[in-house]
PDB file of C-alpha atoms and ligand atoms in Angstrom:
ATOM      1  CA  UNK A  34       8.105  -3.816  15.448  1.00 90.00           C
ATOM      2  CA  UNK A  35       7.040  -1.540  12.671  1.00 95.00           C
ATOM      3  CA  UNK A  36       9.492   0.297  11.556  1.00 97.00           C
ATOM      4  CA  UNK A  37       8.271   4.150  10.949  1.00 97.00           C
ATOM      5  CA  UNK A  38      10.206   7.026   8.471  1.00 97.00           C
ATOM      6  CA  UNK A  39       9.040  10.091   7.448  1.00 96.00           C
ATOM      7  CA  UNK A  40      11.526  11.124   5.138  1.00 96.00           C
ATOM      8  CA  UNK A  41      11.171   9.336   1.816  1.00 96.00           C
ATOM      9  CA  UNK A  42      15.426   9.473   1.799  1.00 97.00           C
ATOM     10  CA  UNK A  43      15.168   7.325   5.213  1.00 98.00           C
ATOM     11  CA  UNK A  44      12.385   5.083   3.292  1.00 98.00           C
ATOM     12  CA  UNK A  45      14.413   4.957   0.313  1.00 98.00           C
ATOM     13  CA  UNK A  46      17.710   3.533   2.011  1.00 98.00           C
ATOM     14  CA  UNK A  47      15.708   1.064   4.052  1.00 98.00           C
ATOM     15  CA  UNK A  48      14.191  -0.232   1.404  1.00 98.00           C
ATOM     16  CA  UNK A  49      17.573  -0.339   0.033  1.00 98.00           C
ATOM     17  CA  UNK A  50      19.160  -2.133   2.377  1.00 98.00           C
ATOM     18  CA  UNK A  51      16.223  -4.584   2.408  1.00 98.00           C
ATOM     19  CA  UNK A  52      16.318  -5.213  -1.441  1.00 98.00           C
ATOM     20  CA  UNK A  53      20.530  -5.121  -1.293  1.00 98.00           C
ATOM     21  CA  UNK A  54      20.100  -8.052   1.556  1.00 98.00           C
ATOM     22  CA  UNK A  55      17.673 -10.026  -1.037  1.00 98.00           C
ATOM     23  CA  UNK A  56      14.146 -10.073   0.532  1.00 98.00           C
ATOM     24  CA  UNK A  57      10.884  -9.057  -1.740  1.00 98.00           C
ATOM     25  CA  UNK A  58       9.105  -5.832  -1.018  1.00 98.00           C
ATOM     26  CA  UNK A  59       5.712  -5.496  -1.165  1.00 98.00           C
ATOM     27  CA  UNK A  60       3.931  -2.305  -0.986  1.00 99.00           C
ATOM     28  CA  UNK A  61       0.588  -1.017  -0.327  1.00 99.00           C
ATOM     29  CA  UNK A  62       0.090   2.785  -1.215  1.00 98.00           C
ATOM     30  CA  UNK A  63      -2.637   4.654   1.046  1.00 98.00           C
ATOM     31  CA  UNK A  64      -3.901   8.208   2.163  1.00 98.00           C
ATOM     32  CA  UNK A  65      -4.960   6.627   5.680  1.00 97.00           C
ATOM     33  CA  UNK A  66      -7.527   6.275   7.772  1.00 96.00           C
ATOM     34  CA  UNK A  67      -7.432   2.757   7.293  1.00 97.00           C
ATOM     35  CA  UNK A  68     -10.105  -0.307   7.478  1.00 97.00           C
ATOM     36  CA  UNK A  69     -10.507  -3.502   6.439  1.00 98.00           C
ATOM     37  CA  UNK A  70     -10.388  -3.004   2.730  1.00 98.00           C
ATOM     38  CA  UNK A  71      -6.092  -1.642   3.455  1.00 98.00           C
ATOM     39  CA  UNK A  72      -5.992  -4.485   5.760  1.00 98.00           C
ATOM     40  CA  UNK A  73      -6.761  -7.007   3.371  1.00 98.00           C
ATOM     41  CA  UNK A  74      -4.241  -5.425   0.420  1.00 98.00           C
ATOM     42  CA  UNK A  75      -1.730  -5.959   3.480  1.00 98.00           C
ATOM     43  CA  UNK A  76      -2.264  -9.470   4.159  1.00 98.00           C
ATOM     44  CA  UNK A  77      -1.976 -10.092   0.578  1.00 98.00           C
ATOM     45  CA  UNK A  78       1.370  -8.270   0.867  1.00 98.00           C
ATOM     46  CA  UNK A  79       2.660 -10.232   3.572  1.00 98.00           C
ATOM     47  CA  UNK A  80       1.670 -13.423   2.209  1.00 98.00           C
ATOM     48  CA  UNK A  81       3.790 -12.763  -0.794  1.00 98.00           C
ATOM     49  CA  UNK A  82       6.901 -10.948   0.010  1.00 98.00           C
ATOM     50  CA  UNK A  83       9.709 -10.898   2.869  1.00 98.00           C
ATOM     51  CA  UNK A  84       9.171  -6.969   3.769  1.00 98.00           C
ATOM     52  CA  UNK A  85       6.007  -4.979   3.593  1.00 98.00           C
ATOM     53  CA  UNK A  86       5.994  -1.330   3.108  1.00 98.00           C
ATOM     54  CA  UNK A  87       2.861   0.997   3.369  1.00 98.00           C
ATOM     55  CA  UNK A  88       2.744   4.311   2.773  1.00 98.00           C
ATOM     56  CA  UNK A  89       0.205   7.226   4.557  1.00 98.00           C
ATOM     57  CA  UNK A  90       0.135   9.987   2.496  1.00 98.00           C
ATOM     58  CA  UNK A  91      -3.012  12.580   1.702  1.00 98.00           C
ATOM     59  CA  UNK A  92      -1.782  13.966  -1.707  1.00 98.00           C
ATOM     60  CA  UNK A  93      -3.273  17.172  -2.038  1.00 97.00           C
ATOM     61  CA  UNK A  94      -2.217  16.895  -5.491  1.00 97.00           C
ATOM     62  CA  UNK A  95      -5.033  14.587  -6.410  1.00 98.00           C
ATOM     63  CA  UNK A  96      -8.011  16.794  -4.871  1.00 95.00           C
ATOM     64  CA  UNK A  97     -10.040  18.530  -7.242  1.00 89.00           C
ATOM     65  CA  UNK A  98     -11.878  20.244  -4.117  1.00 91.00           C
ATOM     66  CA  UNK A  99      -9.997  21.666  -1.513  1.00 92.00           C
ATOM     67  CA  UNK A 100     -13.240  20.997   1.041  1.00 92.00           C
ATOM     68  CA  UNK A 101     -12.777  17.632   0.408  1.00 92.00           C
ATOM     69  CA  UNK A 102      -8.899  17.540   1.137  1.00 95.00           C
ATOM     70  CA  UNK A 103      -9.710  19.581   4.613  1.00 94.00           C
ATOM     71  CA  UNK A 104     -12.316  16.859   5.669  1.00 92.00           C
ATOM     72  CA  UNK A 105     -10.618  13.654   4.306  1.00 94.00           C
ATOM     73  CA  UNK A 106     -10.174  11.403   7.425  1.00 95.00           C
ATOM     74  CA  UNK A 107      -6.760  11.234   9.056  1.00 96.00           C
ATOM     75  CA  UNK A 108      -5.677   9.193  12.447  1.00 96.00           C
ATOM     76  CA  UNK A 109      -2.087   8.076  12.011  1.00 96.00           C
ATOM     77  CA  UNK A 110      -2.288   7.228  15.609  1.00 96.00           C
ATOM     78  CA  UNK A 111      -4.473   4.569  14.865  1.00 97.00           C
ATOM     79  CA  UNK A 112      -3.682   3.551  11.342  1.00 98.00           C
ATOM     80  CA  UNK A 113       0.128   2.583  12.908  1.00 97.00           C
ATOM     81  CA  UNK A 114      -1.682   0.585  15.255  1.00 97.00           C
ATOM     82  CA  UNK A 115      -2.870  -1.222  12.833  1.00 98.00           C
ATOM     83  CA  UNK A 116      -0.136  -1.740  10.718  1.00 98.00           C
ATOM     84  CA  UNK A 117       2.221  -3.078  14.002  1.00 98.00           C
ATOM     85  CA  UNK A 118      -0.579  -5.756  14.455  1.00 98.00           C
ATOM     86  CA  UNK A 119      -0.548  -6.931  11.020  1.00 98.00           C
ATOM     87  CA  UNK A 120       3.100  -7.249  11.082  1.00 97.00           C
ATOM     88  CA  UNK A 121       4.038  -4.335   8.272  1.00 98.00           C
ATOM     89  CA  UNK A 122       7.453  -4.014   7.865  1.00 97.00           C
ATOM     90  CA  UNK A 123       7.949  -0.327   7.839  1.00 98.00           C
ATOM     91  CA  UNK A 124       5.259   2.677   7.529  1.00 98.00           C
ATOM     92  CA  UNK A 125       6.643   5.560   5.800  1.00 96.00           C
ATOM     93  CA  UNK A 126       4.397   9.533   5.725  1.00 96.00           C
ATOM     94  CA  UNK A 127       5.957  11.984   3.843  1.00 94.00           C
ATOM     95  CA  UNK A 128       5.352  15.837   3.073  1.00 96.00           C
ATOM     96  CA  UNK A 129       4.717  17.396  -0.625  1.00 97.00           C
ATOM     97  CA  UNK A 130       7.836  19.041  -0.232  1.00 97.00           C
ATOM     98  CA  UNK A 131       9.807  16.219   0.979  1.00 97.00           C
ATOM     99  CA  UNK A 132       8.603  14.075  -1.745  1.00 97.00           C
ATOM    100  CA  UNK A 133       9.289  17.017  -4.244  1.00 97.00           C
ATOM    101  CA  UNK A 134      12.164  18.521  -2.813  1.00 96.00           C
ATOM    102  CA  UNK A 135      13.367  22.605  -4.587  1.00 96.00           C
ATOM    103  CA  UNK A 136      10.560  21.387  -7.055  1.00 96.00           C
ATOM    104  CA  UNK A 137       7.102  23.628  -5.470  1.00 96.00           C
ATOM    105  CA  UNK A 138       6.199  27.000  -6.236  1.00 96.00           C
ATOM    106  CA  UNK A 139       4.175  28.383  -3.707  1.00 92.00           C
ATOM    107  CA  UNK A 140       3.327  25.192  -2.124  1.00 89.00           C
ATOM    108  CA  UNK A 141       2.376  23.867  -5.478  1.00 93.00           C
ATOM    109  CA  UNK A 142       4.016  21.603  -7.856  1.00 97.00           C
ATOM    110  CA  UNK A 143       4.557  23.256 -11.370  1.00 97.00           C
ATOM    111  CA  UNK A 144       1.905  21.800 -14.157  1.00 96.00           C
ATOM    112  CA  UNK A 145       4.967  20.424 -16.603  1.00 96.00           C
ATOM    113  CA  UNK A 146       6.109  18.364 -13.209  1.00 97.00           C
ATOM    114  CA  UNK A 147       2.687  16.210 -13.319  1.00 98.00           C
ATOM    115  CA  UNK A 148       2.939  13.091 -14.939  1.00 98.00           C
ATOM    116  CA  UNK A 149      -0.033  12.531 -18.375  1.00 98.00           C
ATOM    117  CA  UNK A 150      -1.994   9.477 -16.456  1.00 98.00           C
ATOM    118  CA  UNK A 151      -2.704   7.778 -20.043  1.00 97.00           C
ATOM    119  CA  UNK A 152      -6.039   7.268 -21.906  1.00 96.00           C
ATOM    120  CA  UNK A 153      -7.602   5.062 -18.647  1.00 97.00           C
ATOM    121  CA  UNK A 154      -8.409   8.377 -17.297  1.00 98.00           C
ATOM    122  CA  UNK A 155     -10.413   9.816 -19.661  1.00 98.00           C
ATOM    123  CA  UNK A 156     -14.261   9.680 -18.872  1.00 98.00           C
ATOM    124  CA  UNK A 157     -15.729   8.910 -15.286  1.00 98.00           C
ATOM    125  CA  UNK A 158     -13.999   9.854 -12.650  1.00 98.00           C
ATOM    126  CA  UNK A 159     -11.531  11.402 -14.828  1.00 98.00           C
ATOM    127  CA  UNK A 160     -14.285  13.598 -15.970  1.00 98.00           C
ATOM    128  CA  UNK A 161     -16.133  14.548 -12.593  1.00 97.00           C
ATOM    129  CA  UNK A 162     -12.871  14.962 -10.507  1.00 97.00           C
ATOM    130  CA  UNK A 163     -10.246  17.105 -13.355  1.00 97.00           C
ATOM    131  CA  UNK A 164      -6.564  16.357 -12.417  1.00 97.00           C
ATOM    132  CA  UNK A 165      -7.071  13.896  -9.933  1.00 98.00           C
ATOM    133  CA  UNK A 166      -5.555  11.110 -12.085  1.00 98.00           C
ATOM    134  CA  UNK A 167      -2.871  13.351 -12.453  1.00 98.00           C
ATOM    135  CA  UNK A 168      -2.006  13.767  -8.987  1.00 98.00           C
ATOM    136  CA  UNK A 169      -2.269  10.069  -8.511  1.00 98.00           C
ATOM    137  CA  UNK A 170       0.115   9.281 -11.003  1.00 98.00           C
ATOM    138  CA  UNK A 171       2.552  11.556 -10.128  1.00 98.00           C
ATOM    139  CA  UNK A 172       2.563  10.881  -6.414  1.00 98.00           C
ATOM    140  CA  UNK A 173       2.338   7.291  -7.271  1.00 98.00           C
ATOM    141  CA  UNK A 174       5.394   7.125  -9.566  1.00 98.00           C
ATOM    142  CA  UNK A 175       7.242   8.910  -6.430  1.00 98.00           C
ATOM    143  CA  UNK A 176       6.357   6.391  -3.968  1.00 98.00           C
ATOM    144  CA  UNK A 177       7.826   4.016  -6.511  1.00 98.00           C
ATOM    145  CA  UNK A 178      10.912   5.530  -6.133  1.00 98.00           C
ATOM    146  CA  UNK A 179      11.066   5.629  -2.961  1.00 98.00           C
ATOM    147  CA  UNK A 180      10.163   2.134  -1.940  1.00 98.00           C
ATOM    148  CA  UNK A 181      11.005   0.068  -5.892  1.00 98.00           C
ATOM    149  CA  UNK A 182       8.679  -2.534  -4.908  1.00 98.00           C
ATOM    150  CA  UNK A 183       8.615  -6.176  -6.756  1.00 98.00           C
ATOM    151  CA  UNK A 184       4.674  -5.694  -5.635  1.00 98.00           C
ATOM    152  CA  UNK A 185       2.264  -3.136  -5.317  1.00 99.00           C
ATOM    153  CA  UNK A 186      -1.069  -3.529  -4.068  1.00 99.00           C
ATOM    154  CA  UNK A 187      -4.273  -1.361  -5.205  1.00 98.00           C
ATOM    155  CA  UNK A 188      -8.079  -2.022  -4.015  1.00 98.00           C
ATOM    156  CA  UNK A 189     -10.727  -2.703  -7.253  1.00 98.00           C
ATOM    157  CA  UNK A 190     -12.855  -0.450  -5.605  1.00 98.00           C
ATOM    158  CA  UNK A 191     -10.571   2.081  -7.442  1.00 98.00           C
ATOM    159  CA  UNK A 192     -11.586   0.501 -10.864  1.00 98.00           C
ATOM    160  CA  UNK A 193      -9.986   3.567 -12.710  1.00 98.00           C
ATOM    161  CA  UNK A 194      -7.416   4.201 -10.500  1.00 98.00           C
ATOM    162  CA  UNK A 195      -5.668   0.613 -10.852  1.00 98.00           C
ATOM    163  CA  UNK A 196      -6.235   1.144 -14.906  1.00 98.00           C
ATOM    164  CA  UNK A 197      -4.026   4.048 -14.627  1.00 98.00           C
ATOM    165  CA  UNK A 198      -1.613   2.471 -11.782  1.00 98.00           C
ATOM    166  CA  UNK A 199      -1.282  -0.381 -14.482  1.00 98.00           C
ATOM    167  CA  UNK A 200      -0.019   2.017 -17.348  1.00 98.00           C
ATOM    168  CA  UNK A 201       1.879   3.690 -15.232  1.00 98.00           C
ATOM    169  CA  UNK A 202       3.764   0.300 -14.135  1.00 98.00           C
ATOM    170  CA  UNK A 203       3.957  -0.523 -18.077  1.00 98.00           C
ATOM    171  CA  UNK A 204       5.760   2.526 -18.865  1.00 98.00           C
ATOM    172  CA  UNK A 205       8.187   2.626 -15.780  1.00 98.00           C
ATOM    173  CA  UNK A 206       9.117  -1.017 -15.979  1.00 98.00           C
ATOM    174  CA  UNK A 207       7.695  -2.397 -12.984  1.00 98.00           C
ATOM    175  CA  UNK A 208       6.257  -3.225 -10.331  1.00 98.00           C
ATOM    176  CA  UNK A 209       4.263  -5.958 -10.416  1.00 98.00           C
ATOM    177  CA  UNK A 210       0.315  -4.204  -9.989  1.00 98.00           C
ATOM    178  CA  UNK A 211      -1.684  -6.587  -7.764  1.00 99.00           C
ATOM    179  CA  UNK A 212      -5.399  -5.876  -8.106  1.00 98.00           C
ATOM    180  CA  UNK A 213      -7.495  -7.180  -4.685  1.00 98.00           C
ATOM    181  CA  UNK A 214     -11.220  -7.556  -4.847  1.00 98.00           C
ATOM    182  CA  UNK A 215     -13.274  -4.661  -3.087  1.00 98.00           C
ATOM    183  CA  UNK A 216     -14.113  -5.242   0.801  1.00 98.00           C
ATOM    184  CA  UNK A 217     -17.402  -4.802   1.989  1.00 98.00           C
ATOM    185  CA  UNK A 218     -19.790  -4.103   4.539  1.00 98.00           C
ATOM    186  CA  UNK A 219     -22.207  -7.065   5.053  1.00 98.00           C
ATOM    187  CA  UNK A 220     -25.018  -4.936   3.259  1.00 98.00           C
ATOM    188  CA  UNK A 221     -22.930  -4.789   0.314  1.00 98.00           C
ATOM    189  CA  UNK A 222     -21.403  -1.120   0.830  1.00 98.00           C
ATOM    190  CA  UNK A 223     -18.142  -0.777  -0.157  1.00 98.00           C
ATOM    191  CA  UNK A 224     -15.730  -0.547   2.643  1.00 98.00           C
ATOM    192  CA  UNK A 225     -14.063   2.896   2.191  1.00 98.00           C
ATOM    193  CA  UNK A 226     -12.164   5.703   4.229  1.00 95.00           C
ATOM    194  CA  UNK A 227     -15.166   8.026   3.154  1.00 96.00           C
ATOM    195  CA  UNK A 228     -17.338   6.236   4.649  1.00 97.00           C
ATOM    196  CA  UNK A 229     -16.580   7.428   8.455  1.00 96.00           C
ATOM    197  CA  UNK A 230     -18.210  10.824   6.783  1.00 96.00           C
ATOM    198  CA  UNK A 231     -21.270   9.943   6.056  1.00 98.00           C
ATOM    199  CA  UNK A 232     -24.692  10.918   8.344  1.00 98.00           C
ATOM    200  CA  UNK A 233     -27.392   8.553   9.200  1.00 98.00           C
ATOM    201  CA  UNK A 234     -29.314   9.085   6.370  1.00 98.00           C
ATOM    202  CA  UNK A 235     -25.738   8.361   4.008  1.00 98.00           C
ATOM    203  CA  UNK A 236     -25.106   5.543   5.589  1.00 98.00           C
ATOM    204  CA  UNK A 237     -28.373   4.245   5.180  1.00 98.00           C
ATOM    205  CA  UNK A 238     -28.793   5.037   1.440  1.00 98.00           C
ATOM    206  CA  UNK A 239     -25.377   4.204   0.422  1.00 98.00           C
ATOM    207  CA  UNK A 240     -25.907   0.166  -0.291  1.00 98.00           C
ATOM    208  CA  UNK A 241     -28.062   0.926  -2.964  1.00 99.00           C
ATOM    209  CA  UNK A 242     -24.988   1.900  -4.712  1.00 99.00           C
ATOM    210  CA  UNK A 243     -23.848  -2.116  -4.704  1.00 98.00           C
ATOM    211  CA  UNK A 244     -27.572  -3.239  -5.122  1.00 98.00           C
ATOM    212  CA  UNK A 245     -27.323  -1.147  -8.607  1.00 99.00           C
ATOM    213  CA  UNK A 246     -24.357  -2.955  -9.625  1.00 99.00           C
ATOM    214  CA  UNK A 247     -25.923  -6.347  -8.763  1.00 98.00           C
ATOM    215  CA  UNK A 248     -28.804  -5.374 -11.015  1.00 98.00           C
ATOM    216  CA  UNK A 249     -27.135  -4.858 -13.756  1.00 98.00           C
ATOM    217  CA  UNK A 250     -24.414  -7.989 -13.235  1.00 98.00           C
ATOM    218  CA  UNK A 251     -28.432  -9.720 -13.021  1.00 98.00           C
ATOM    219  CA  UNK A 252     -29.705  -8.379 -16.225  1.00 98.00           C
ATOM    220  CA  UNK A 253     -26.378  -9.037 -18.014  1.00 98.00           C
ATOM    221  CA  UNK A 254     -26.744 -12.768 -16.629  1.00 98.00           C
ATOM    222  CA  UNK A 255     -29.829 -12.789 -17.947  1.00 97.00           C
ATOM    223  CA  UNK A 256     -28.505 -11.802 -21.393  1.00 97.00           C
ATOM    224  CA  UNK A 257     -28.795  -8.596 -21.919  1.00 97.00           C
ATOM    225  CA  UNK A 258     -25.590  -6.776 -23.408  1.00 97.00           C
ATOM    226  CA  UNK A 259     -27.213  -3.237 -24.402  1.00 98.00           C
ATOM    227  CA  UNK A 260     -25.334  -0.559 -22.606  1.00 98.00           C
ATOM    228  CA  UNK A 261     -28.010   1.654 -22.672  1.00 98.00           C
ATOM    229  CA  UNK A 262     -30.363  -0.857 -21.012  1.00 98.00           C
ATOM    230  CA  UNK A 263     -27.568  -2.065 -18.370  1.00 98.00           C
ATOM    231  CA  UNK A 264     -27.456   1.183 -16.959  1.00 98.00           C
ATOM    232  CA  UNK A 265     -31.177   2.118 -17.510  1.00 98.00           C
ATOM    233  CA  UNK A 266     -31.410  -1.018 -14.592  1.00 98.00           C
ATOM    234  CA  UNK A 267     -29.087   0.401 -12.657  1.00 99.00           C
ATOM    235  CA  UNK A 268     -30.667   4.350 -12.966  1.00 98.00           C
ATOM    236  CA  UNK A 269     -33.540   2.510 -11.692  1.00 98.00           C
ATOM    237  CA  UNK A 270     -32.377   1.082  -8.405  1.00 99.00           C
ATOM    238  CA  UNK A 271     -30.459   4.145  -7.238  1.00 99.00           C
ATOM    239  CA  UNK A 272     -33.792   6.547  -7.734  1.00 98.00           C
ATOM    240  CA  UNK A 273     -34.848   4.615  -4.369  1.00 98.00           C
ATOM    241  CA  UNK A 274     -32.378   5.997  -2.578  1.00 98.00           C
ATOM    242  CA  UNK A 275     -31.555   9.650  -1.407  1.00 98.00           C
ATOM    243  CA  UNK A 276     -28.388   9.805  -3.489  1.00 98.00           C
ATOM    244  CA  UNK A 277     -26.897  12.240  -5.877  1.00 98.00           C
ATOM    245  CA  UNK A 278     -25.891  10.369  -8.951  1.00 98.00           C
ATOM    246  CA  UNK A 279     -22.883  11.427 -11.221  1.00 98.00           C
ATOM    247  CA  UNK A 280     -22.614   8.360 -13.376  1.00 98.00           C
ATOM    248  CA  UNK A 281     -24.168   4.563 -13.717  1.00 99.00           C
ATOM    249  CA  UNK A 282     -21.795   3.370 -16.217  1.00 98.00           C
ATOM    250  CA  UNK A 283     -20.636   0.605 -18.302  1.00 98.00           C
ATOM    251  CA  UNK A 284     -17.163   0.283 -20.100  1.00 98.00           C
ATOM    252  CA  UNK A 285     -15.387  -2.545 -21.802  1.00 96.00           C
ATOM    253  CA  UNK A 286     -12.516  -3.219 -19.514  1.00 92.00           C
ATOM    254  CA  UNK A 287     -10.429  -4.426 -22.371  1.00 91.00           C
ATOM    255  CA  UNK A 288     -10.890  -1.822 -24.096  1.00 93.00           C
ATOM    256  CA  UNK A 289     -11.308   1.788 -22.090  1.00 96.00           C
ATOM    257  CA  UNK A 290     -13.703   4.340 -23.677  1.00 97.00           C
ATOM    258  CA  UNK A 291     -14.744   7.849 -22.350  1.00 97.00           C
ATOM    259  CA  UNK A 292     -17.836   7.023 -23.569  1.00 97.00           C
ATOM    260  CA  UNK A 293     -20.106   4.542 -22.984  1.00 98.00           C
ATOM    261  CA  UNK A 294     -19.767   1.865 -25.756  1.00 97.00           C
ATOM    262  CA  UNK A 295     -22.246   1.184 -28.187  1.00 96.00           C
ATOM    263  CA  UNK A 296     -21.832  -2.529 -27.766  1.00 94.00           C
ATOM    264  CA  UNK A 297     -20.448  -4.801 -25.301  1.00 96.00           C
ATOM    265  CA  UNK A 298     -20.116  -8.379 -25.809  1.00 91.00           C
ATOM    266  CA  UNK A 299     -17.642 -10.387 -23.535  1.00 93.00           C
ATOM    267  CA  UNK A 300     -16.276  -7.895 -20.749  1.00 95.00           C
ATOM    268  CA  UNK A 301     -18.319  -5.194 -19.141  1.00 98.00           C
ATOM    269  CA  UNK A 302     -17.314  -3.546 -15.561  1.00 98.00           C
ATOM    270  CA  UNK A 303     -20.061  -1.511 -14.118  1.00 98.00           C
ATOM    271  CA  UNK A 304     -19.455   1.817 -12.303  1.00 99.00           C
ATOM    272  CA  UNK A 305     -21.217   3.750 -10.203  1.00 99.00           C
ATOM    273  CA  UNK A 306     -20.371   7.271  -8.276  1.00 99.00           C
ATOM    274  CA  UNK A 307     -22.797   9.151  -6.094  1.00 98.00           C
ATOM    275  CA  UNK A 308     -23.268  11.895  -3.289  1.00 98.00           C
ATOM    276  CA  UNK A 309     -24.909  10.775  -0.276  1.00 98.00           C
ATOM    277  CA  UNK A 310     -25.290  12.782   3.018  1.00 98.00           C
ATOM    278  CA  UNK A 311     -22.427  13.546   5.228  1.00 98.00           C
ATOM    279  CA  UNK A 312     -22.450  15.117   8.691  1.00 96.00           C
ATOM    280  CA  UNK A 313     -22.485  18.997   9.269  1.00 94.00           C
ATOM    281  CA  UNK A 314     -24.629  19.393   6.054  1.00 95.00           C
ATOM    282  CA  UNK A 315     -21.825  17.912   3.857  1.00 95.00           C
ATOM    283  CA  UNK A 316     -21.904  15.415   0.615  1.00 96.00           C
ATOM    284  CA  UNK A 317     -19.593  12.353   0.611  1.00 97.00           C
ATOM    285  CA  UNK A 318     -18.465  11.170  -2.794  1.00 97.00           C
ATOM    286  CA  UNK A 319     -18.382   7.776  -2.868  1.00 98.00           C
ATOM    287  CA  UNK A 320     -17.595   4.887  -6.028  1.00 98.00           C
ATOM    288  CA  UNK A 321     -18.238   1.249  -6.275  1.00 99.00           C
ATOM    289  CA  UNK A 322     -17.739  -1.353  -9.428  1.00 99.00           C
ATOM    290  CA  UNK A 323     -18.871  -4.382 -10.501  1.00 98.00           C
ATOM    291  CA  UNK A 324     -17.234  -6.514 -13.255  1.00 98.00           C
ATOM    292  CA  UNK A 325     -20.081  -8.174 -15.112  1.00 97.00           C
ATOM    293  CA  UNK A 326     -18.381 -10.864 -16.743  1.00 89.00           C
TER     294      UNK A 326
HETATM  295  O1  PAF B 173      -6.076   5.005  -3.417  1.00 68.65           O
HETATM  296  C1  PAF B 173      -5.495   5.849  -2.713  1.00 68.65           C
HETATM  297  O2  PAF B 173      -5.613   5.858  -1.474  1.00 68.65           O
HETATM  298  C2  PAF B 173      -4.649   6.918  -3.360  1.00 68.65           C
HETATM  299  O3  PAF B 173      -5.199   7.315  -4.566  1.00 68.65           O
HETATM  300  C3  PAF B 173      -3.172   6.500  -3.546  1.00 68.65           C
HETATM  301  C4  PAF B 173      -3.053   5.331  -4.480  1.00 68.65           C
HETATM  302  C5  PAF B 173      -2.577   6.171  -2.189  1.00 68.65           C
HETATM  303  C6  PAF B 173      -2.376   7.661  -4.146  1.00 68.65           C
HETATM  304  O4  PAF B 173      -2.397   8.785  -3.328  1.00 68.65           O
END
């Protein structure tokens, strides 16, 4: 039986209790709406700790666009479901204000209250989408709080966002960042929440997203370590496709850059974002990565 709390005190103490009794907790941060991709973070969860704790929050304070907030998918009905199958320990919501109790003004949390993400999000999304890291970090660091996991579990598919998650671990102490590989669709697209949003014509063009990324991880097989020409290849492949480009990019993992390096040599990650079509006339953001090597 999955246990359910909404208030992050209730969380807090159960977690408590469940720490204070000596079993591992494992936690799995979300916004919802669920698939395989949170599935799979969950197994991973269960497989390596006593207690399993996932969270199903939309944090407004990582939207950039408050259209894309209002249309972000949300079925806790179904997402506890889920979680009761799997065998998740407890399932915890939450409210802005309950996580930041006295703390908003007007609804909103004061700018000196948001935690500096680090240098991992500079560039990118960091760029295209101004303050979401922000608003990761900060709601992030709460749900640490709230749950102190040994564990936490983040999807790759989120290259940038587990770079930041990572940092943000380093400074606090803990926990333990477990990084799963990216879940797909058998045509390669990149399982995520978005993609319930996108029209026929999205859904059709958005695999050439991961067919970019395999064109580059082919040319860099082949050899070829020129940044320029890496994501020249994958420019290349998306201009087949109906899909509104942002960035084809290549970074040196080891080393994060806002811009693209002049030279790569051992480690390269390749990242892509791009509109495709969503229903009612709407554009759905979506991101994918490749590591090259
Ligand atoms: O990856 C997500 O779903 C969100 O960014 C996270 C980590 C749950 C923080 O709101």
């Amino acid at each position: 039986m999955t246990l359910c709390f909404e208030s992050p005190e209730e969380a807090r103490r159960w977690c408590r209790s469940e720490r204070d009794a000596g079993r591992s907790i494992g936690f799995v941060p979300t916004m919802g709406a669920l698939h395989a991709g949170h599935l799979a973070l969950a197994h991973r969860a269960l497989a390596e700790n006593e207690r399993v704790v996932v969270s199903i929050f939309v944090n407004p304070l990582q939207f950039n666009d408050p259209g894309d907030l209002e249309r972000y998918p949300r079925d806790f009905a179904a997402d506890a479901a889920l979680l009761e199958e799997k065998g998740v320990s407890m399932v915890f919501t939450g409210t802005l204000e309950g996580f930041f109790p006295g703390e908003l003004i007007e609804g909103a949390l004061p700018e000196e209250r948001y935690l500096d993400p680090g240098p991992a999000a500079e560039g990118l999304e960091g760029a295209f989408r101004p303050g979401h890291f922000r608003g990761v970090a900060t709601i992030v660091d709460r749900l640490f709080d709230v749950v102190e996991p040994e564990r936490a579990y983040f999807g790759q598919k989120d290259y940038q966002q587990c770079l930041v998650v990572e940092e943000l671990a380093r400074r606090r102490g803990g926990p333990r960042i477990v990084v799963c590989p990216t879940v797909r669709e058998e045509d390669g697209l990149a399982l995520s929440s978005r993609n319930l949003l996108l029209d026929e014509e999205g859904r059709a063009a958005a695999p050439t997203i991961q067919r970019a990324l395999e064109a580059a991880r082919a040319a860099w097989n082949g050899g070829e370590r020129d940044p320029d020409r890496l994501c020249e290849r994958m420019g290349r492949v998306l201009a087949t496709a109906p899909l509104e480009v942002e960035y084809a990019e290549v970074r040196d993992p080891r080393a994060w850059s806002a811009e693209r390096p002049a030279r790569l040599d051992q480690h390269a990650v390749a990242l892509i974002a791009a509109g495709a079509s969503g229903r009612a006339g709407s554009r759905v953001r979506l991101i994918d990565n490749l590591i090259l090597a």
